[in-house]
Coordinates of C-alpha atoms in Angstrom, one line a residue:
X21 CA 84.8 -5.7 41.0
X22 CA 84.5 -4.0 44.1
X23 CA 88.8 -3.5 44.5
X24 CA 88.3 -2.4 41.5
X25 CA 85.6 0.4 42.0
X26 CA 87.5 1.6 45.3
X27 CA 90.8 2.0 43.0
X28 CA 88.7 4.2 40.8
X29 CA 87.1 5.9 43.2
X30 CA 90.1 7.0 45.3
X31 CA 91.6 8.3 42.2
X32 CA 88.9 10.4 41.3
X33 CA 88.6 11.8 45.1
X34 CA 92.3 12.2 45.3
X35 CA 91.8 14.5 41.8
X36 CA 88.5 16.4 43.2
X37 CA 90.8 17.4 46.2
X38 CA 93.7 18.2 44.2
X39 CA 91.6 20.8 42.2
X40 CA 89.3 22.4 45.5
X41 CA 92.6 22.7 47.3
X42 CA 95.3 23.6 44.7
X43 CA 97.5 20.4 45.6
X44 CA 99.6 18.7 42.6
X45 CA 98.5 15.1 42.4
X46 CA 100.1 12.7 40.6
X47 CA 98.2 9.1 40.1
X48 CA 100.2 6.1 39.0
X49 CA 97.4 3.5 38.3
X50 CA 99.5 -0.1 37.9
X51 CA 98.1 -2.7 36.0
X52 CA 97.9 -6.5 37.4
X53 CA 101.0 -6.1 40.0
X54 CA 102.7 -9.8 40.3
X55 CA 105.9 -10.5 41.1
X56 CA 108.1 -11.7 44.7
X57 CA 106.6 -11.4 48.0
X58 CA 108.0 -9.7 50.7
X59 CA 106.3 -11.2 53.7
X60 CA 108.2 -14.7 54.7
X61 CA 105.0 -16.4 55.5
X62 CA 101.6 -16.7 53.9
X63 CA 99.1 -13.6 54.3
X64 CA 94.9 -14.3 54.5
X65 CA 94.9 -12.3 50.8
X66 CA 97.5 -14.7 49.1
X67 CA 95.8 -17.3 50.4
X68 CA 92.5 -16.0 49.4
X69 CA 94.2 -15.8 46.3
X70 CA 96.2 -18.7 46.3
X71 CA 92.8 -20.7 46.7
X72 CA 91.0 -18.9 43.9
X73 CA 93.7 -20.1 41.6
X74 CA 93.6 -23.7 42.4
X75 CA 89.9 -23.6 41.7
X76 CA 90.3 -22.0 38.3
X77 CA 88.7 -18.9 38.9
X78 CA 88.4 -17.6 35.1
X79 CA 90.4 -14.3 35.9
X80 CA 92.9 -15.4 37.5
X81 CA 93.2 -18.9 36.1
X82 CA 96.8 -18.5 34.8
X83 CA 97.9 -15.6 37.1
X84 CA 100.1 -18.7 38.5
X85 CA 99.0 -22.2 37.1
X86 CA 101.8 -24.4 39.1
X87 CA 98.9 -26.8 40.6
X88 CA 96.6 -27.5 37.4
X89 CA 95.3 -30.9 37.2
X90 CA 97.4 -33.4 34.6
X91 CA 95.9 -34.2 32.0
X92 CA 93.1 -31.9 32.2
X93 CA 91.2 -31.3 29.0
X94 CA 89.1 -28.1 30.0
X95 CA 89.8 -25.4 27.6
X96 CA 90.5 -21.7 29.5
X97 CA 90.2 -18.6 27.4
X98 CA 93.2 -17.1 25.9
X99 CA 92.4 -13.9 27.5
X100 CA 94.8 -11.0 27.5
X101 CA 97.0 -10.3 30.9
X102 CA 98.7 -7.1 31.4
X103 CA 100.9 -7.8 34.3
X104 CA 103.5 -5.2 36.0
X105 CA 105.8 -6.3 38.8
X106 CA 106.2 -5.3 42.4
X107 CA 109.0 -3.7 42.1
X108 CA 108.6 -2.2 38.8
X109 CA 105.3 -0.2 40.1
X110 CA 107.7 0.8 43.6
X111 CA 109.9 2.3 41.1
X112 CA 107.3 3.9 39.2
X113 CA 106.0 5.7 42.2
X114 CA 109.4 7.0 43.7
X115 CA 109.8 8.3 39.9
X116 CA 106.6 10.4 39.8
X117 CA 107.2 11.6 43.4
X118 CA 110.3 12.6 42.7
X119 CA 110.6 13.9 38.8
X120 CA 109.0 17.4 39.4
X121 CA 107.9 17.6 35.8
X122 CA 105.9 14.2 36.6
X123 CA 101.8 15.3 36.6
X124 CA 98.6 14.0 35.8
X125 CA 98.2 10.2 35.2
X126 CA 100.6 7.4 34.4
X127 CA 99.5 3.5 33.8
X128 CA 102.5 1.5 35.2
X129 CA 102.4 -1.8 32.8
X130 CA 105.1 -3.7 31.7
X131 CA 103.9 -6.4 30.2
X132 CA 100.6 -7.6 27.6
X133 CA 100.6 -11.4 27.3
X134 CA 98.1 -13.6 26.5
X135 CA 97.7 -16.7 28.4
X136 CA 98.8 -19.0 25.8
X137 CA 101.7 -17.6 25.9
X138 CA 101.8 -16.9 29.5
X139 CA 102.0 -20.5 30.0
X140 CA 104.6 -20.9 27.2
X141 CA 106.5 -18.8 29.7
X142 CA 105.9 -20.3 32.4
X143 CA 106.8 -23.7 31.1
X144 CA 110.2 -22.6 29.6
X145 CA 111.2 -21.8 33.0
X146 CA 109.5 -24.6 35.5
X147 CA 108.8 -27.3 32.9
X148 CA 107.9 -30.6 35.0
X149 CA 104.7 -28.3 36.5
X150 CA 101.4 -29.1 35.1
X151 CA 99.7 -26.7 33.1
X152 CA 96.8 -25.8 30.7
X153 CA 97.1 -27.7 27.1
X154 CA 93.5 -26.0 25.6
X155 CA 92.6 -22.4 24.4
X156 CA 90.0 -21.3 23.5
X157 CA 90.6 -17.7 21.5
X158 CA 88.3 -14.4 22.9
X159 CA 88.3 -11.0 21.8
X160 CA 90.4 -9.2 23.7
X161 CA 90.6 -5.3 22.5
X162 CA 91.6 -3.8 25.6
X163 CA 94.8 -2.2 25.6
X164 CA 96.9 0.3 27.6
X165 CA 100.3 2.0 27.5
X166 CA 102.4 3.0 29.7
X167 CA 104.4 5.4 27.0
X168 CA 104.1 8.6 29.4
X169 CA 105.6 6.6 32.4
X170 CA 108.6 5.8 30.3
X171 CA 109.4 9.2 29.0
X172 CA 109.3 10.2 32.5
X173 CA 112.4 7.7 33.0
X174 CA 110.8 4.5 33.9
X175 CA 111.6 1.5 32.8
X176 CA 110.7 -2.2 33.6
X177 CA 112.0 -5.6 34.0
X178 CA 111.7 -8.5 31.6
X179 CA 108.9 -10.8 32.0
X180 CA 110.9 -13.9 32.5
X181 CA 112.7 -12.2 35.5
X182 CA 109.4 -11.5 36.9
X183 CA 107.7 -14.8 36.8
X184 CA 111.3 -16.6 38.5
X185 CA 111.4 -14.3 41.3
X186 CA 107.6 -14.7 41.9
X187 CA 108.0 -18.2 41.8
X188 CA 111.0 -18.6 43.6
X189 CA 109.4 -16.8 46.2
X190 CA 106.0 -18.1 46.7
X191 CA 108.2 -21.6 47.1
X192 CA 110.2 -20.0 49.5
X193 CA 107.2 -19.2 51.7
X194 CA 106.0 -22.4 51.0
X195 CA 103.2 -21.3 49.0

């Protein structure tokens, strides 16, 4: 929660300062970036991360669910995921830095899956992996668009792309 709060918090200092100074800011606020890694060997925070997913951490439980247990019966919540990639969100920022009509705020997401079908996914592209059989349903309401980014010319890969060249990657670095 506290990444979280520090996201928030530079956005609303970076607009404070914008309007004492006269500045134009322009905030592009991604979603849950994912996608390839550009570093060739493992870095503390994907291994941080990296751990966190092999223990199941309830957030992040199917943010890349390569090494769950076979034949494991827990159930995980079908929770909501609104994933963007890498590259798609590097795009995104030259766009509003460029496009002089760009202003105000722009969420940069791509992609609202839940993980049922996250997994459904996932499995159409690496099927021998193991992975979650049991969902259990939660509400979900939250929901986002990133309608403004796109009329500003942005545009985003397909999911499936995404999750192969994340994949491919994280087995390139031998994560």
């Amino acid at each position: 929660r506290w990444y979280q709060l520090s996201k928030i918090e530079a956005e609303s200092e970076a607009l404070n300062f914008a309007k004492r100074s006269g500045l134009d800011v322009v905030t592009v606020c991604p979603s849950l970036v994912f996608g390839p890694i550009l570093q060739p060997t493992k870095i503390s925070v994907f291994l941080l991360l990296n751990r966190l997913l092999l223990i199941r951490m309830r957030y992040f439980s199917l943010l890349l669910p390569l090494n769950y247990p076979a034949g494991g019966n827990e159930s995980i919540e079908n929770k909501l995921s609104m994933l963007v990639d890498v590259r798609d969100v590097a795009e995104a920022l030259l766009l509003a830095f460029e496009k002089p009509e760009a202003e105000g705020r722009y969420i940069c997401l791509a992609h609202m899956i839940n993980a049922k079908d996250l997994v459904d996914s996932l499995k159409s592209i690496h099927p021998n992996y193991n992975y979650p059989k049991n969902f259990c349903q939660v509400r979900d309401e939250k929901r986002l668009s990133s309608k403004k980014l796109q009329r500003l010319g942005w545009s985003y890969r397909p999911l499936k792309e995404t999750l192969t060249d994340a994949i491919e990657s994280y087995r390139n670095a031998g994560i």
